[in-house]
Short mmCIF file of C-alpha atoms in Angstrom, two decimals:
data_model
loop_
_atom_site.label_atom_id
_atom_site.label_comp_id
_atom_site.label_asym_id
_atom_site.label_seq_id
_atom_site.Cartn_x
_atom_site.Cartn_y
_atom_site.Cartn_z
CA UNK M 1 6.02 -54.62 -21.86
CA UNK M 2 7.86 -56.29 -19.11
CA UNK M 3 5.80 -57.61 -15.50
CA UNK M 4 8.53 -56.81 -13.01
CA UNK M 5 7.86 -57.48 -9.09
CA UNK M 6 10.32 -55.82 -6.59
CA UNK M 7 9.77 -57.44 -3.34
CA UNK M 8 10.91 -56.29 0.04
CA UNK M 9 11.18 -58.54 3.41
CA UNK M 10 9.95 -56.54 5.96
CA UNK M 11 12.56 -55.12 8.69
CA UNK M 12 14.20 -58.35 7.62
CA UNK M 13 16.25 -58.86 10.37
CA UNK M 14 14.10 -57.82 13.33
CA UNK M 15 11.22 -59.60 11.81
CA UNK M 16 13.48 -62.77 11.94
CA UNK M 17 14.69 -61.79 15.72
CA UNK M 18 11.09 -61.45 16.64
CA UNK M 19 9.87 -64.33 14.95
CA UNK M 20 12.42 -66.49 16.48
CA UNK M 21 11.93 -64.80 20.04
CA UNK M 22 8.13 -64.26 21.34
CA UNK M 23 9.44 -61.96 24.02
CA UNK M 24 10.30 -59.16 21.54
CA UNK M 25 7.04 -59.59 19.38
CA UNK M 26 5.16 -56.26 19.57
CA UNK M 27 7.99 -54.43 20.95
CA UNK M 28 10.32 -51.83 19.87
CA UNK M 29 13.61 -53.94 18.21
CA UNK M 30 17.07 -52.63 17.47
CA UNK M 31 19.49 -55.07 15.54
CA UNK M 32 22.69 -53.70 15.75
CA UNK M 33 25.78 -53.02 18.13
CA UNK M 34 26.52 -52.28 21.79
CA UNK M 35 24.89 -48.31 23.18
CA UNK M 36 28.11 -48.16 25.10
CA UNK M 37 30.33 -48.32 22.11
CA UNK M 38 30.08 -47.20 18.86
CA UNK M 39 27.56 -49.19 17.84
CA UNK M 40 24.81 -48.68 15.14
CA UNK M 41 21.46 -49.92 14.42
CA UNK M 42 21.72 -52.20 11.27
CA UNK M 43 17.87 -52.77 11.29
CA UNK M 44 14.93 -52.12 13.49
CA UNK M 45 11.19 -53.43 13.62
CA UNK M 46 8.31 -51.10 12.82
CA UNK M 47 7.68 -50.47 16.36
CA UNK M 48 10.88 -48.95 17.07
CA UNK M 49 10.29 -47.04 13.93
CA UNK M 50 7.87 -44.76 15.79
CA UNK M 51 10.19 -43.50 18.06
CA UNK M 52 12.12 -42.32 15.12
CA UNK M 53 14.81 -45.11 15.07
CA UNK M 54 16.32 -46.21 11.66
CA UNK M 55 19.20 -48.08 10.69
CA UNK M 56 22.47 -46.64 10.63
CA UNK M 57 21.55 -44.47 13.59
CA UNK M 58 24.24 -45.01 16.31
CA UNK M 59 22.74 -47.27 19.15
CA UNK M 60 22.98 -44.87 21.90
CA UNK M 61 20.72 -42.24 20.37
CA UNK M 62 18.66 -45.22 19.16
CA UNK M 63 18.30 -45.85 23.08
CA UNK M 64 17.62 -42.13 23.81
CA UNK M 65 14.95 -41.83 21.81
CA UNK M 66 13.44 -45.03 22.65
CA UNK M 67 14.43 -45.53 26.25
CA UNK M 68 12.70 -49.21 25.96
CA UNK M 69 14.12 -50.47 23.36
CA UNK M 70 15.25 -54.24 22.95
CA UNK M 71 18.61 -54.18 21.45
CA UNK M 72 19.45 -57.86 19.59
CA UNK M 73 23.34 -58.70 18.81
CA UNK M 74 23.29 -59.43 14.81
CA UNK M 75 23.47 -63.41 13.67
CA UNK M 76 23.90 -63.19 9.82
CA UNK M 77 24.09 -66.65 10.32
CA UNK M 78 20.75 -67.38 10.46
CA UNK M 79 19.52 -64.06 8.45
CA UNK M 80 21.34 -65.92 5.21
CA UNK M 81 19.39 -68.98 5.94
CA UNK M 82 15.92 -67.39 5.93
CA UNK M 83 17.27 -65.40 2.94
CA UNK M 84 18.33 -68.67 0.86
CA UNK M 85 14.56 -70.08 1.68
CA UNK M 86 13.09 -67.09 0.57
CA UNK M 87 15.10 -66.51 -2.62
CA UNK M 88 14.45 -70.31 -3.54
CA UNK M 89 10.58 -69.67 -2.99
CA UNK M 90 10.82 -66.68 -5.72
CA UNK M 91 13.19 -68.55 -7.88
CA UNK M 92 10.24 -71.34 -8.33
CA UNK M 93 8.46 -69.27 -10.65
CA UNK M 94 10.90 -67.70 -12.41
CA UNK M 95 15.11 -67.93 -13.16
CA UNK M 96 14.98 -64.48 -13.39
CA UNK M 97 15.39 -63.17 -10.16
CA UNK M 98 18.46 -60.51 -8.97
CA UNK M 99 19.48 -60.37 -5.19
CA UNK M 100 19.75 -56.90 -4.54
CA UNK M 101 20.56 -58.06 -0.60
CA UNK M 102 19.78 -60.39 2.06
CA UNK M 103 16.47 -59.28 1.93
CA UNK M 104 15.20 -57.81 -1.14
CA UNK M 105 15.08 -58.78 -4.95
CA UNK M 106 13.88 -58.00 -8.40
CA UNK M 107 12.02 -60.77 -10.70
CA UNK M 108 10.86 -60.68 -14.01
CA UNK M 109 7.50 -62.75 -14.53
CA UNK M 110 6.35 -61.83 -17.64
CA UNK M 111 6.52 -65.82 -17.80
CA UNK M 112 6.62 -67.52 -15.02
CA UNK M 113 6.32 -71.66 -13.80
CA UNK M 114 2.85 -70.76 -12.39
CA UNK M 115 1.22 -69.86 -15.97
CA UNK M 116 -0.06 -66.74 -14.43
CA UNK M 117 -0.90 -63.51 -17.04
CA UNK M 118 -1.15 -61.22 -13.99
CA UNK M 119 1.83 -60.01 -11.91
CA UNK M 120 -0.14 -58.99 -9.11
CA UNK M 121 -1.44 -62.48 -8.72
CA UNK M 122 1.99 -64.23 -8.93
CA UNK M 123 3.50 -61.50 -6.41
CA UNK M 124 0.26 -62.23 -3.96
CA UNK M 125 1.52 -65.76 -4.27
CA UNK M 126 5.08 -65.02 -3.60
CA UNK M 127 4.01 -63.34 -0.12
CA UNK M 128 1.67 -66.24 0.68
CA UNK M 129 4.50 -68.91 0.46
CA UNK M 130 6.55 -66.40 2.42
CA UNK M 131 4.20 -66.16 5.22
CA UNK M 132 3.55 -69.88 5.33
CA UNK M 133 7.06 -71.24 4.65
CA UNK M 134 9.09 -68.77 6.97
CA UNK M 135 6.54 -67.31 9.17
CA UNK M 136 7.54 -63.57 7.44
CA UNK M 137 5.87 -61.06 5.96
CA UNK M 138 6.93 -59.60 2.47
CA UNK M 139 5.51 -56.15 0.46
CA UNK M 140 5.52 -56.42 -3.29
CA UNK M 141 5.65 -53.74 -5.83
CA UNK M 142 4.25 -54.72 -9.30
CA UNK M 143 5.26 -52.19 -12.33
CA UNK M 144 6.52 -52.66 -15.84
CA UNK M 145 10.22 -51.78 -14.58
CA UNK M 146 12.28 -51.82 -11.97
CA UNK M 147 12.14 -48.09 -10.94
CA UNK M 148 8.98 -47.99 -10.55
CA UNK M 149 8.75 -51.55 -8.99
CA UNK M 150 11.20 -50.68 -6.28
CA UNK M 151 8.99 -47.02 -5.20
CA UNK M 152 5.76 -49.39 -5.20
CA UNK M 153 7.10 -51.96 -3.21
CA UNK M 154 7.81 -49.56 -0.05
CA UNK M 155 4.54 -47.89 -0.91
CA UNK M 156 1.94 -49.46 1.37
CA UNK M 157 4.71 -51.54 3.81
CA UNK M 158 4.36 -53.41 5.93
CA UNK M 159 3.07 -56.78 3.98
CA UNK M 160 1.70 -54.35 1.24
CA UNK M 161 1.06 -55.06 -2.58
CA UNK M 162 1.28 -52.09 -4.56
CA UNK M 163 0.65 -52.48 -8.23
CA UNK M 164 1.52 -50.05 -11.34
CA UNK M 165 -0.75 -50.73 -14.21
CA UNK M 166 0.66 -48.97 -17.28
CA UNK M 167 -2.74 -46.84 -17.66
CA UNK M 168 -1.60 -45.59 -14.07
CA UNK M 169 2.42 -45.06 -14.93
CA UNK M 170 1.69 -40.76 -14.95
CA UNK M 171 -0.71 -40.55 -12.63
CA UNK M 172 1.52 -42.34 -10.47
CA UNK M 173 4.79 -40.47 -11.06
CA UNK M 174 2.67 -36.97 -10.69
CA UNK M 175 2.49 -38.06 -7.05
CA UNK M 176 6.70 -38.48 -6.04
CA UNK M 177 8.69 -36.26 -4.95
CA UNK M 178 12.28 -35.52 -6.39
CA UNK M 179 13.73 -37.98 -4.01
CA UNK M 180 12.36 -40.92 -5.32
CA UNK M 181 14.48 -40.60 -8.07
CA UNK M 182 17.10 -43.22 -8.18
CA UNK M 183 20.82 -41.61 -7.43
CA UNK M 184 18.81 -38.34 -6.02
CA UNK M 185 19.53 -38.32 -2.14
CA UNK M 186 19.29 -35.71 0.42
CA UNK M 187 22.25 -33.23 -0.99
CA UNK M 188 21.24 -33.66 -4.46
CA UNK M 189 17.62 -32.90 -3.94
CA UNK M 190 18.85 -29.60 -2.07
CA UNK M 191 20.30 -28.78 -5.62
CA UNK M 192 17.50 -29.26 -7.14
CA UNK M 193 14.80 -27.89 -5.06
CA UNK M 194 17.27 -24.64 -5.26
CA UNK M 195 16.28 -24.59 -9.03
CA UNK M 196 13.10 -24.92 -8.08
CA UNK M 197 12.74 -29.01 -9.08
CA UNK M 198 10.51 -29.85 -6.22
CA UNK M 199 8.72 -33.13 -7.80
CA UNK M 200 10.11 -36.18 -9.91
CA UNK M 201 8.05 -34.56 -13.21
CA UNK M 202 9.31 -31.03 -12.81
CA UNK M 203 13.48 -32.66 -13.87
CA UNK M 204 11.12 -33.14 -17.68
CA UNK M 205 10.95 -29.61 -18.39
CA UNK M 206 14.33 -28.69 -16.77
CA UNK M 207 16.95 -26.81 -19.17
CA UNK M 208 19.68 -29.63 -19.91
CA UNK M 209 22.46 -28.00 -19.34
CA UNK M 210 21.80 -26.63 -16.35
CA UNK M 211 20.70 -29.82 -15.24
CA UNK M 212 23.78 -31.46 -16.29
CA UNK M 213 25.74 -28.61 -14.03
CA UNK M 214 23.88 -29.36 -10.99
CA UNK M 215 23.84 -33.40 -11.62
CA UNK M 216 26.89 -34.42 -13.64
CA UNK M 217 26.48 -37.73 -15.80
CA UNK M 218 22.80 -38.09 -13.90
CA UNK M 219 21.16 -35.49 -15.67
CA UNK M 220 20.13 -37.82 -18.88
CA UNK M 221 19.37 -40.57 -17.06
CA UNK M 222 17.37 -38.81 -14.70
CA UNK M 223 15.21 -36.95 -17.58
CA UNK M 224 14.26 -41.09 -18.61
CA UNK M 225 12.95 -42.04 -15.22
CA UNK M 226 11.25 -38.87 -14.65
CA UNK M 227 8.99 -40.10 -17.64
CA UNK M 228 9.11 -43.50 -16.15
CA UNK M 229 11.37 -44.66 -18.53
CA UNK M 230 13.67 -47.19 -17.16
CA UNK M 231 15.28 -50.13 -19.42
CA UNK M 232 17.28 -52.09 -17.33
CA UNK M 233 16.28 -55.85 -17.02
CA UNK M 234 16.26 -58.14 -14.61
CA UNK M 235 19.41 -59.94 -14.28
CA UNK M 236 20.04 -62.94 -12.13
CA UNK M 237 23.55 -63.43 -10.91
CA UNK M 238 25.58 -60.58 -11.29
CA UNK M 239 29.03 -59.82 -11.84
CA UNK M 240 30.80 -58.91 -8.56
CA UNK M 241 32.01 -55.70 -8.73
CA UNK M 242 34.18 -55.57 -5.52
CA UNK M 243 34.61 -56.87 -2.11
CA UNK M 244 35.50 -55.70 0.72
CA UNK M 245 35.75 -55.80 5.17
CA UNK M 246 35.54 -53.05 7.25
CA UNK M 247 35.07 -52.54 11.01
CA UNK M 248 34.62 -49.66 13.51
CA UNK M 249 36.41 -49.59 17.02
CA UNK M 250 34.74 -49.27 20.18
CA UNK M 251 37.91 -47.25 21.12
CA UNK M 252 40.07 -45.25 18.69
CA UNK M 253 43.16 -47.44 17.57
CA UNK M 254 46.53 -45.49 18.21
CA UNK M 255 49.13 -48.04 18.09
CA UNK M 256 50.31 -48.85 14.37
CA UNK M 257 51.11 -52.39 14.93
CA UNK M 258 47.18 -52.91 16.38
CA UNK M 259 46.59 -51.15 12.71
CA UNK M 260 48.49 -53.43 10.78
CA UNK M 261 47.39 -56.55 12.54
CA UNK M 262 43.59 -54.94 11.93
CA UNK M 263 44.62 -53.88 8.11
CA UNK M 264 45.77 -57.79 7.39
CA UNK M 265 43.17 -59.69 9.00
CA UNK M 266 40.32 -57.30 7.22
CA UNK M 267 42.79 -58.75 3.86
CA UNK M 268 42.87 -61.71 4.93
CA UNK M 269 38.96 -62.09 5.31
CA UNK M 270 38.36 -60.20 1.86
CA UNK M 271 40.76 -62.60 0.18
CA UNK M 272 38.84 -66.03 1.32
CA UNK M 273 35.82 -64.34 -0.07
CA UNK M 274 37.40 -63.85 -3.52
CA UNK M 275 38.53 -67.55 -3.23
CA UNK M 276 35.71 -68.67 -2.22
CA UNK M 277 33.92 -67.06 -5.15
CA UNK M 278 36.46 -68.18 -7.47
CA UNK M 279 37.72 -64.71 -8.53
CA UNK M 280 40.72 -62.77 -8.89
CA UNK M 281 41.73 -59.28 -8.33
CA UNK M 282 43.64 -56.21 -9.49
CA UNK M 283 42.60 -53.49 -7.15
CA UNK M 284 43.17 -53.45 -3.51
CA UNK M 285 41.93 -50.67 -1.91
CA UNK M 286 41.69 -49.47 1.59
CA UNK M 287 40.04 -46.99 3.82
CA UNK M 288 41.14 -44.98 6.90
CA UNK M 289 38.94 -43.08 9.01
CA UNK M 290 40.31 -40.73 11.66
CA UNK M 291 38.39 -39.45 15.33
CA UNK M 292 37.37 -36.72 13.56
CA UNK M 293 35.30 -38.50 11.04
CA UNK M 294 37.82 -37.56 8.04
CA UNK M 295 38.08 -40.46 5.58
CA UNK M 296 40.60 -41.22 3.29
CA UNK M 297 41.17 -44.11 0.75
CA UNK M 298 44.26 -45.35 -1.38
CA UNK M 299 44.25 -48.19 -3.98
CA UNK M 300 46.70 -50.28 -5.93
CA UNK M 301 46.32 -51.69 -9.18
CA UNK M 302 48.52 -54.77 -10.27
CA UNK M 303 48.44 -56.46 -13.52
CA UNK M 304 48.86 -59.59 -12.27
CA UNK M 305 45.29 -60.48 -10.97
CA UNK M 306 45.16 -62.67 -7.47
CA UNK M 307 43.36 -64.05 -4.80
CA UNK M 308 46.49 -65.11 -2.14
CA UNK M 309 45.89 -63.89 1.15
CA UNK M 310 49.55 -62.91 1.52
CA UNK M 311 49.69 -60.74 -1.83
CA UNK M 312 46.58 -58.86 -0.68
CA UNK M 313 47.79 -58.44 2.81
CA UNK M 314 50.99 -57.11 1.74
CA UNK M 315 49.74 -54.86 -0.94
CA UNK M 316 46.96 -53.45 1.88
CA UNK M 317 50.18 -52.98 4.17
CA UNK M 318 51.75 -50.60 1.96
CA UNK M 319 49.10 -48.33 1.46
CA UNK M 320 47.70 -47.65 4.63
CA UNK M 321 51.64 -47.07 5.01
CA UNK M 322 51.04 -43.91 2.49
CA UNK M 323 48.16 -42.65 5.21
CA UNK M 324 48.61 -41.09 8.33
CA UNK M 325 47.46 -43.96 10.64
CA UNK M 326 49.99 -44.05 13.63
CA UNK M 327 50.50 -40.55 13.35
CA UNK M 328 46.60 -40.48 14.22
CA UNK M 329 44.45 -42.60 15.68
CA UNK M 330 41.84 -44.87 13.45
CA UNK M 331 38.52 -45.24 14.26
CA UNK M 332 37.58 -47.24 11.21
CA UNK M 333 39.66 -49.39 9.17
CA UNK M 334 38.82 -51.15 6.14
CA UNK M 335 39.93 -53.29 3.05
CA UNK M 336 38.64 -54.14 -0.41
CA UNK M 337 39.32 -55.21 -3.85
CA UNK M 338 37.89 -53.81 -7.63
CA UNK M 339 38.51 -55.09 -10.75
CA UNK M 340 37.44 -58.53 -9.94
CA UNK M 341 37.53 -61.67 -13.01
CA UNK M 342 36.30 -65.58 -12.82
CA UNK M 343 39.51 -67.40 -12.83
CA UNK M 344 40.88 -67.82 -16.28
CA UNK M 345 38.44 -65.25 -17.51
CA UNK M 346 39.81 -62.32 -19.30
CA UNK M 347 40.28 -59.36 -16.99
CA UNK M 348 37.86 -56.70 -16.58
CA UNK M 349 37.53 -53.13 -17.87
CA UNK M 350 39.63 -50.95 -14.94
CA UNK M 351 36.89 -48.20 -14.50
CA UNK M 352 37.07 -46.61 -10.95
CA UNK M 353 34.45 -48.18 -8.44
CA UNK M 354 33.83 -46.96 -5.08
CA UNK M 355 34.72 -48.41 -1.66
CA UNK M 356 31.24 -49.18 -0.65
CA UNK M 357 31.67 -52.94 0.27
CA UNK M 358 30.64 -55.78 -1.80
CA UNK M 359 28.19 -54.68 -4.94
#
């Protein structure tokens, strides 16, 4: 049985703006953009939490409800620094560790550098070279996979250690919700609270079928983690599975040549990450969004993988050409590429991804 440890930087990016700032220790933090704008919160510390602030809340409400809040312009900069500190502390005692993000990240330390038999110690180590080396605090869930690593590690936050024993695994799942299940958010629980799936262990005695109706593809593997069963391992460095830039306007974009100047400078940025990365790619992709909050997305696959700027570009250019920008204002524009391959590396298997920025 595998000792897996998710762990968690606490509001990551306020933490570090505090940190770095003793005048916004102790007080309620928004990271994000501009109240008069459109701007949203992209993290927040715990204090602002208790006002009800959370990230992806637009700024303006975030200042409504907390009429005191501090709001801190983002530096991902400096939040990728911290982050490459604290991923090299958890990478000393053990190669296996997968980013998830910035901020949080899965290890496997079933062995580890430190000769340790017990997770919990290893992951009480972890947060104690944390603490010490970059003046944050971390929370930890121990658990012999990754599901239930990932629920324990928000468990007890912040700069909580939860651990899973395997004696504890049902006990422990008797307690969730349906929500905690992963790929179970707010409209899917609705569907299953309406056949009467209130907790995580009531989807083991739900009829298959039906389940399948109401879930799609989930339903089997949704049956495995309600019994806790979850056999994914940890896997450093993963495969990119797309790329992309998007941004949203403080005003609503109504001129088509502002579009296409925004369309190939979002392709131009995606393609010196692919470069960068050493990749190539098939599928560009793009997304629209109009003032009304419609979104709409339109792809093109080439055989010819590529990384050039001006291929990209053009290739964006003629499909937000098949959308109805110019006809209607924009309020969000953005670009990406799928079916990405190492250079000289055969090409990948075309299934459809989603335009959810870089995976």
């Amino acid at each position: 049985m595998r000792k897996i440890i998710h762990l968690d930087m606490d509001a990551f990016y306020a933490s570090v703006e505090q940190r770095d700032e003793p005048a916004l220790r102790g007080k309620p933090v928004a990271v994000g953009g501009s109240p008069t704008g459109r701007g949203v919160v992209a993290a927040c510390s715990y204090e602002a939490r208790k006002f009800g602030v959370h990230s992806a809340m637009p700024m303006a409400r975030a200042l409504r409800q907390c009429p005191d809040l501090l709001i801190v312009r983002p530096n991902f900069n400096k939040y990728r620094d911290v982050s490459q500190q604290v991923m090299a502390i958890l990478r000393s005692v053990t190669p296996l560790v997968e980013p998830l993000s910035l901020d949080e990240a899965y290890l496997d330390v079933t062995e580890n550098s430190l000769n340790e038999p017990l997770a919990m110690e290893v992951a009480k180590y972890l947060k104690r070279r944390i603490l010490e080396e970059t003046s944050l605090t971390a929370s930890a869930g121990v658990a012999p996979n990754k599901f239930l690593a990932k629920i324990a590690s928000g468990w007890k936050k912040p700069d909580g250690l939860t651990v899973i024993a395997p004696e504890r695994m049902e006990a422990f799942l008797q307690k969730l919700p349906v929500e905690a299940l992963w790929g179970v958010g707010p409209v899917t629980a609705k569907k299953l609270r309406a056949l009467g799936i209130e907790k995580l262990v009531d989807v083991r005695a739900a009829d298959e079928e039906t389940l399948r109706r109401t879930v799609g593809s989930l339903a089997e593997w949704l049956k495995r983690l309600a019994r806790g069963d979850d056999p994914r391992k940890v896997t450093p460095n993963r495969p990119w599975k797309s790329i992309s830039a998007e941004d949203t306007y403080p005003e609503d974009l109504a001129d088509i040549r502002e579009m296409r100047a925004e369309i190939e400078r979002l392709a131009k940025r995606v393609a010196a990450s692919v470069a960068k990365k050493g990749l190539l790619a098939r599928t560009v992709t793009i997304k629209v969004r109009y003032p009304n909050f419609t979104t709409v997305t339109r792809s093109h696959t080439d055989d010819a993988p590529t990384a050039e700027a001006r291929r990209i570009a053009e290739r964006a250019l003629a499909l937000l050409a098949r959308t109805d920008a110019g006809k209607r204002a924009v309020r969000l524009l953005g670009v990406g590429v799928h079916g990405l391959s190492a250079a000289g590396q055969p090409l990948p298997s075309m299934a459809p991804l989603p335009f959810d920025g870089v995976a």
